[in-house]
Amino acid sequence: MIRRCALLAVLAAAGTLLPAGGAAPLAAQVGKLAPVDEAPRDASFLAFRRQLQEVVRRRDAEALYGMLAENVETGFGGDGGVAAFKETWQPENPLSNLWNTLEEVLRMGGSFQGASRFVAPYVHSRWPERLDPTLHVAVVGTNVRVRESSELGSAVIAVLSYDLVPLARDRGGDRATQRWQVVQLGDGRRGYVARRYLRGPLDYRAVFEQRGGRWVLAALVAGD
């Protein structure tokens, strides 16, 4: 009993327990998608990714260009290539969203598709085929609060951890915003989740390939 009380105290201090009367964690809504990172399986790719993460940290455009495939893809249906990548992302521009996008994608792990292809993040590479990628999102965290409305102080109605949830439409005056997304819970209720804790399989993802004995960034795309 003493050891159990001590454990509960540690969890409460870490913020992983809700106060008495709070919403209890729910079972998976339509499934779970736990984080996966297979990069350590290949030492050469792991070293490449670490180098790329350092390039991203420094915002080093010239170094990044040397890590791109000659025909790197930035969209669907286009010719691609380094010139198109530069035009799309404008890495030298201090306001470019490239660096934050790459930083997030690289941080979220991924998985191999064959021996010479790695796709990140895991939300895309491990997305279950049975779920429509346009109608569902993944919760990318533990003990993520679902709130009654799009207000930080509103009541917590559920807590989710790496769940897959359907997107829902707003009803009435309360609207989703750039900070909040409406989702539908397994019991039919609707709630609001901070967008930073959600990710869809069609959001930006990176494809890395081993070509000519070295790894390169072959694609950085979003959409379907």
C-alpha atoms as a printed R data frame, in Angstrom:
    type eleno elety resid chain resno       x      y       z
1   ATOM     1    CA   MET     A     1   0.000  0.000   0.000
2   ATOM     2    CA   ILE     A     2   2.826  2.395   0.867
3   ATOM     3    CA   ARG     A     3   4.556  1.736  -2.454
4   ATOM     4    CA   ARG     A     4   1.288  2.206  -4.359
5   ATOM     5    CA   CYS     A     5   0.634  5.547  -2.628
6   ATOM     6    CA   ALA     A     6   4.152  6.678  -3.461
7   ATOM     7    CA   LEU     A     7   3.631  5.795  -7.121
8   ATOM     8    CA   LEU     A     8   0.351  7.708  -7.218
9   ATOM     9    CA   ALA     A     9   2.057 10.733  -5.725
10  ATOM    10    CA   VAL     A    10   4.758 10.653  -8.405
11  ATOM    11    CA   LEU     A    11   2.170 10.364 -11.179
12  ATOM    12    CA   ALA     A    12   0.124 13.211  -9.768
13  ATOM    13    CA   ALA     A    13   3.196 15.418  -9.550
14  ATOM    14    CA   ALA     A    14   3.992 14.635 -13.187
15  ATOM    15    CA   GLY     A    15   0.524 15.687 -14.251
16  ATOM    16    CA   THR     A    16  -0.488 12.275 -15.570
17  ATOM    17    CA   LEU     A    17  -3.426 11.900 -13.205
18  ATOM    18    CA   LEU     A    18  -6.569 13.984 -13.391
19  ATOM    19    CA   PRO     A    19  -8.013 15.438 -10.234
20  ATOM    20    CA   ALA     A    20 -10.872 13.665  -8.505
21  ATOM    21    CA   GLY     A    21 -14.066 14.043 -10.477
22  ATOM    22    CA   GLY     A    22 -12.165 14.616 -13.741
23  ATOM    23    CA   ALA     A    23 -12.756 12.721 -16.954
24  ATOM    24    CA   ALA     A    24 -11.387  9.199 -16.971
25  ATOM    25    CA   PRO     A    25  -9.259  7.921 -19.857
26  ATOM    26    CA   LEU     A    26 -11.378  6.286 -22.548
27  ATOM    27    CA   ALA     A    27 -10.690  3.100 -24.416
28  ATOM    28    CA   ALA     A    28  -9.495  3.464 -27.992
29  ATOM    29    CA   GLN     A    29 -12.025  5.267 -30.136
30  ATOM    30    CA   VAL     A    30 -11.582  3.493 -33.465
31  ATOM    31    CA   GLY     A    31  -8.092  2.219 -32.787
32  ATOM    32    CA   LYS     A    32  -4.658  3.098 -31.448
33  ATOM    33    CA   LEU     A    33  -1.561  4.195 -33.314
34  ATOM    34    CA   ALA     A    34   1.481  4.015 -31.089
35  ATOM    35    CA   PRO     A    35   4.684  5.831 -32.105
36  ATOM    36    CA   VAL     A    36   7.159  3.803 -34.164
37  ATOM    37    CA   ASP     A    37  10.728  4.629 -35.115
38  ATOM    38    CA   GLU     A    38  12.646  1.997 -37.076
39  ATOM    39    CA   ALA     A    39  15.590  4.286 -37.911
40  ATOM    40    CA   PRO     A    40  17.996  2.492 -35.522
41  ATOM    41    CA   ARG     A    41  17.661 -0.640 -37.679
42  ATOM    42    CA   ASP     A    42  20.015  0.919 -40.238
43  ATOM    43    CA   ALA     A    43  23.141  2.654 -38.930
44  ATOM    44    CA   SER     A    44  23.736  4.522 -42.193
45  ATOM    45    CA   PHE     A    45  20.243  5.975 -42.246
46  ATOM    46    CA   LEU     A    46  20.366  6.841 -38.552
47  ATOM    47    CA   ALA     A    47  23.596  8.780 -39.125
48  ATOM    48    CA   PHE     A    48  22.048 10.547 -42.122
49  ATOM    49    CA   ARG     A    49  18.991 11.552 -40.113
50  ATOM    50    CA   ARG     A    50  21.097 12.898 -37.274
51  ATOM    51    CA   GLN     A    51  23.088 14.952 -39.770
52  ATOM    52    CA   LEU     A    52  19.876 16.266 -41.316
53  ATOM    53    CA   GLN     A    53  18.487 17.169 -37.906
54  ATOM    54    CA   GLU     A    54  21.625 19.186 -37.226
55  ATOM    55    CA   VAL     A    55  21.282 20.926 -40.601
56  ATOM    56    CA   VAL     A    56  17.675 21.762 -39.732
57  ATOM    57    CA   ARG     A    57  18.722 23.050 -36.322
58  ATOM    58    CA   ARG     A    58  21.259 25.393 -37.959
59  ATOM    59    CA   ARG     A    59  18.796 26.400 -40.720
60  ATOM    60    CA   ASP     A    60  21.616 25.634 -43.161
61  ATOM    61    CA   ALA     A    61  20.086 25.848 -46.644
62  ATOM    62    CA   GLU     A    62  23.275 25.077 -48.564
63  ATOM    63    CA   ALA     A    63  23.934 21.925 -46.557
64  ATOM    64    CA   LEU     A    64  20.330 20.846 -47.044
65  ATOM    65    CA   TYR     A    65  20.577 21.164 -50.849
66  ATOM    66    CA   GLY     A    66  23.405 18.630 -50.761
67  ATOM    67    CA   MET     A    67  21.113 16.120 -49.038
68  ATOM    68    CA   LEU     A    68  18.304 16.337 -51.593
69  ATOM    69    CA   ALA     A    69  17.672 13.910 -54.428
70  ATOM    70    CA   GLU     A    70  18.146 15.531 -57.840
71  ATOM    71    CA   ASN     A    71  14.462 14.917 -58.593
72  ATOM    72    CA   VAL     A    72  13.179 15.632 -55.081
73  ATOM    73    CA   GLU     A    73   9.382 15.872 -55.041
74  ATOM    74    CA   THR     A    74   7.534 18.782 -53.460
75  ATOM    75    CA   GLY     A    75   4.072 17.991 -54.792
76  ATOM    76    CA   PHE     A    76   2.065 15.697 -57.004
77  ATOM    77    CA   GLY     A    77   2.018 15.904 -60.781
78  ATOM    78    CA   GLY     A    78   4.965 18.256 -61.113
79  ATOM    79    CA   ASP     A    79   8.473 17.658 -62.444
80  ATOM    80    CA   GLY     A    80  10.127 18.109 -59.069
81  ATOM    81    CA   GLY     A    81  13.819 18.776 -58.676
82  ATOM    82    CA   VAL     A    82  16.008 20.968 -56.496
83  ATOM    83    CA   ALA     A    83  15.012 24.163 -58.288
84  ATOM    84    CA   ALA     A    84  11.336 23.464 -57.663
85  ATOM    85    CA   PHE     A    85  12.132 22.642 -54.023
86  ATOM    86    CA   LYS     A    86  13.865 26.015 -53.616
87  ATOM    87    CA   GLU     A    87  10.982 27.843 -55.261
88  ATOM    88    CA   THR     A    88   8.372 26.058 -53.132
89  ATOM    89    CA   TRP     A    89  10.066 26.347 -49.754
90  ATOM    90    CA   GLN     A    90  12.458 29.313 -50.143
91  ATOM    91    CA   PRO     A    91  14.829 28.012 -47.453
92  ATOM    92    CA   GLU     A    92  16.871 31.230 -47.366
93  ATOM    93    CA   ASN     A    93  13.800 33.214 -46.338
94  ATOM    94    CA   PRO     A    94  13.790 33.650 -42.530
95  ATOM    95    CA   LEU     A    95   9.997 33.213 -42.605
96  ATOM    96    CA   SER     A    96  10.129 29.895 -44.467
97  ATOM    97    CA   ASN     A    97   8.079 27.161 -42.814
98  ATOM    98    CA   LEU     A    98  10.444 24.503 -44.160
99  ATOM    99    CA   TRP     A    99  12.537 24.187 -41.040
100 ATOM   100    CA   ASN     A   100   9.667 23.780 -38.598
101 ATOM   101    CA   THR     A   101   8.026 21.287 -40.953
102 ATOM   102    CA   LEU     A   102  11.161 19.175 -41.269
103 ATOM   103    CA   GLU     A   103  11.885 19.401 -37.568
104 ATOM   104    CA   GLU     A   104   8.452 18.026 -36.702
105 ATOM   105    CA   VAL     A   105   8.529 15.293 -39.334
106 ATOM   106    CA   LEU     A   106  11.972 14.088 -38.248
107 ATOM   107    CA   ARG     A   107  11.031 14.130 -34.579
108 ATOM   108    CA   MET     A   108   8.072 11.785 -35.077
109 ATOM   109    CA   GLY     A   109   9.897  8.649 -36.150
110 ATOM   110    CA   GLY     A   110   8.857  6.504 -39.074
111 ATOM   111    CA   SER     A   111   9.383  3.122 -40.685
112 ATOM   112    CA   PHE     A   112  11.192  1.391 -43.509
113 ATOM   113    CA   GLN     A   113   9.452  0.324 -46.692
114 ATOM   114    CA   GLY     A   114  12.018 -2.101 -47.987
115 ATOM   115    CA   ALA     A   115  15.706 -1.838 -47.243
116 ATOM   116    CA   SER     A   116  16.365  1.430 -49.040
117 ATOM   117    CA   ARG     A   117  13.297  3.564 -48.320
118 ATOM   118    CA   PHE     A   118  12.242  5.239 -45.065
119 ATOM   119    CA   VAL     A   119   9.006  7.189 -44.605
120 ATOM   120    CA   ALA     A   120   8.313  9.655 -41.785
121 ATOM   121    CA   PRO     A   121   6.406 10.378 -39.670
122 ATOM   122    CA   TYR     A   122   4.912  7.168 -38.305
123 ATOM   123    CA   VAL     A   123   1.387  8.606 -38.554
124 ATOM   124    CA   HIS     A   124   1.695  8.338 -42.333
125 ATOM   125    CA   SER     A   125   3.870  5.237 -42.655
126 ATOM   126    CA   ARG     A   126   1.782  3.157 -40.227
127 ATOM   127    CA   TRP     A   127  -1.693  4.524 -40.950
128 ATOM   128    CA   PRO     A   128  -4.257  1.653 -41.039
129 ATOM   129    CA   GLU     A   129  -5.718  1.149 -44.514
130 ATOM   130    CA   ARG     A   130  -9.212  0.588 -43.114
131 ATOM   131    CA   LEU     A   131  -9.527  4.216 -41.990
132 ATOM   132    CA   ASP     A   132 -10.293  7.033 -44.418
133 ATOM   133    CA   PRO     A   133  -7.292  9.400 -44.109
134 ATOM   134    CA   THR     A   134  -9.475 12.423 -44.881
135 ATOM   135    CA   LEU     A   135 -11.947 11.704 -42.070
136 ATOM   136    CA   HIS     A   136  -9.697 10.667 -39.168
137 ATOM   137    CA   VAL     A   137  -6.734 11.978 -37.230
138 ATOM   138    CA   ALA     A   138  -4.245 10.528 -34.772
139 ATOM   139    CA   VAL     A   139  -3.711 11.798 -31.243
140 ATOM   140    CA   VAL     A   140   0.066 12.192 -30.930
141 ATOM   141    CA   GLY     A   141   0.508 12.218 -27.186
142 ATOM   142    CA   THR     A   142  -0.541 10.697 -23.898
143 ATOM   143    CA   ASN     A   143  -3.277 12.004 -21.616
144 ATOM   144    CA   VAL     A   144  -4.421 14.530 -24.212
145 ATOM   145    CA   ARG     A   145  -7.476 16.376 -22.948
146 ATOM   146    CA   VAL     A   146 -10.697 16.584 -24.933
147 ATOM   147    CA   ARG     A   147 -12.613 19.689 -23.910
148 ATOM   148    CA   GLU     A   148 -16.254 20.598 -23.998
149 ATOM   149    CA   SER     A   149 -15.640 23.749 -26.058
150 ATOM   150    CA   SER     A   150 -12.827 25.600 -27.794
151 ATOM   151    CA   GLU     A   151 -11.793 27.347 -24.594
152 ATOM   152    CA   LEU     A   152  -8.757 26.347 -22.574
153 ATOM   153    CA   GLY     A   153 -10.730 26.569 -19.354
154 ATOM   154    CA   SER     A   154 -13.693 24.505 -20.513
155 ATOM   155    CA   ALA     A   155 -14.536 21.165 -18.917
156 ATOM   156    CA   VAL     A   156 -12.450 18.097 -19.772
157 ATOM   157    CA   ILE     A   157 -14.808 15.400 -21.054
158 ATOM   158    CA   ALA     A   158 -12.255 12.733 -22.023
159 ATOM   159    CA   VAL     A   159  -8.555 11.928 -22.056
160 ATOM   160    CA   LEU     A   160  -6.928 10.195 -25.025
161 ATOM   161    CA   SER     A   161  -3.537  8.580 -25.596
162 ATOM   162    CA   TYR     A   162  -2.414  7.787 -29.150
163 ATOM   163    CA   ASP     A   163  -6.004  7.202 -30.233
164 ATOM   164    CA   LEU     A   164  -7.371  7.355 -33.749
165 ATOM   165    CA   VAL     A   165 -10.490  9.505 -33.810
166 ATOM   166    CA   PRO     A   166 -12.994 10.653 -36.442
167 ATOM   167    CA   LEU     A   167 -13.168 14.311 -37.311
168 ATOM   168    CA   ALA     A   168 -16.486 15.968 -36.497
169 ATOM   169    CA   ARG     A   169 -18.322 19.065 -37.627
170 ATOM   170    CA   ASP     A   170 -19.235 21.894 -35.310
171 ATOM   171    CA   ARG     A   171 -22.769 22.254 -34.175
172 ATOM   172    CA   GLY     A   172 -24.073 25.734 -33.456
173 ATOM   173    CA   GLY     A   173 -21.974 28.678 -32.468
174 ATOM   174    CA   ASP     A   174 -18.807 27.043 -31.154
175 ATOM   175    CA   ARG     A   175 -16.353 26.717 -34.017
176 ATOM   176    CA   ALA     A   176 -13.082 24.949 -34.616
177 ATOM   177    CA   THR     A   177 -10.201 27.393 -34.906
178 ATOM   178    CA   GLN     A   178  -6.559 27.308 -35.872
179 ATOM   179    CA   ARG     A   179  -5.857 26.087 -32.343
180 ATOM   180    CA   TRP     A   180  -8.694 23.580 -31.905
181 ATOM   181    CA   GLN     A   181 -10.172 20.658 -33.821
182 ATOM   182    CA   VAL     A   182 -13.533 18.986 -33.216
183 ATOM   183    CA   VAL     A   183 -13.432 15.187 -32.884
184 ATOM   184    CA   GLN     A   184 -16.049 12.559 -32.206
185 ATOM   185    CA   LEU     A   185 -15.623 10.217 -29.275
186 ATOM   186    CA   GLY     A   186 -16.581  6.567 -29.218
187 ATOM   187    CA   ASP     A   187 -19.699  7.286 -27.175
188 ATOM   188    CA   GLY     A   188 -20.982  9.752 -29.764
189 ATOM   189    CA   ARG     A   189 -20.038 12.941 -27.948
190 ATOM   190    CA   ARG     A   190 -18.077 15.685 -29.649
191 ATOM   191    CA   GLY     A   191 -15.164 17.502 -28.103
192 ATOM   192    CA   TYR     A   192 -12.309 19.873 -28.824
193 ATOM   193    CA   VAL     A   193  -8.650 18.904 -28.952
194 ATOM   194    CA   ALA     A   194  -5.736 21.311 -29.333
195 ATOM   195    CA   ARG     A   195  -4.459 20.870 -32.888
196 ATOM   196    CA   ARG     A   196  -0.852 20.526 -31.763
197 ATOM   197    CA   TYR     A   197  -1.777 17.109 -30.334
198 ATOM   198    CA   LEU     A   198  -3.352 15.870 -33.584
199 ATOM   199    CA   ARG     A   199  -1.892 14.788 -36.895
200 ATOM   200    CA   GLY     A   200  -3.413 13.393 -40.050
201 ATOM   201    CA   PRO     A   201  -1.812 10.878 -42.421
202 ATOM   202    CA   LEU     A   202  -2.011 13.390 -45.276
203 ATOM   203    CA   ASP     A   203  -0.080 16.070 -43.419
204 ATOM   204    CA   TYR     A   204   3.515 16.712 -44.475
205 ATOM   205    CA   ARG     A   205   5.677 13.623 -44.682
206 ATOM   206    CA   ALA     A   206   9.177 12.905 -45.898
207 ATOM   207    CA   VAL     A   207  10.449 10.045 -48.011
208 ATOM   208    CA   PHE     A   208  14.124  9.117 -47.794
209 ATOM   209    CA   GLU     A   209  15.820  6.775 -50.234
210 ATOM   210    CA   GLN     A   210  19.244  5.236 -50.547
211 ATOM   211    CA   ARG     A   211  20.608  6.052 -53.976
212 ATOM   212    CA   GLY     A   212  24.113  5.434 -55.261
213 ATOM   213    CA   GLY     A   213  25.233  4.311 -51.837
214 ATOM   214    CA   ARG     A   214  23.966  7.368 -49.936
215 ATOM   215    CA   TRP     A   215  20.718  8.496 -48.360
216 ATOM   216    CA   VAL     A   216  18.837 11.483 -49.761
217 ATOM   217    CA   LEU     A   217  15.569 13.295 -49.123
218 ATOM   218    CA   ALA     A   218  13.451 12.127 -52.062
219 ATOM   219    CA   ALA     A   219  10.141 13.834 -51.246
220 ATOM   220    CA   LEU     A   220   8.560 16.305 -48.851
221 ATOM   221    CA   VAL     A   221   4.861 16.413 -49.666
222 ATOM   222    CA   ALA     A   222   1.391 16.790 -48.196
223 ATOM   223    CA   GLY     A   223  -2.038 15.803 -49.438
224 ATOM   224    CA   ASP     A   224  -3.186 12.816 -51.423
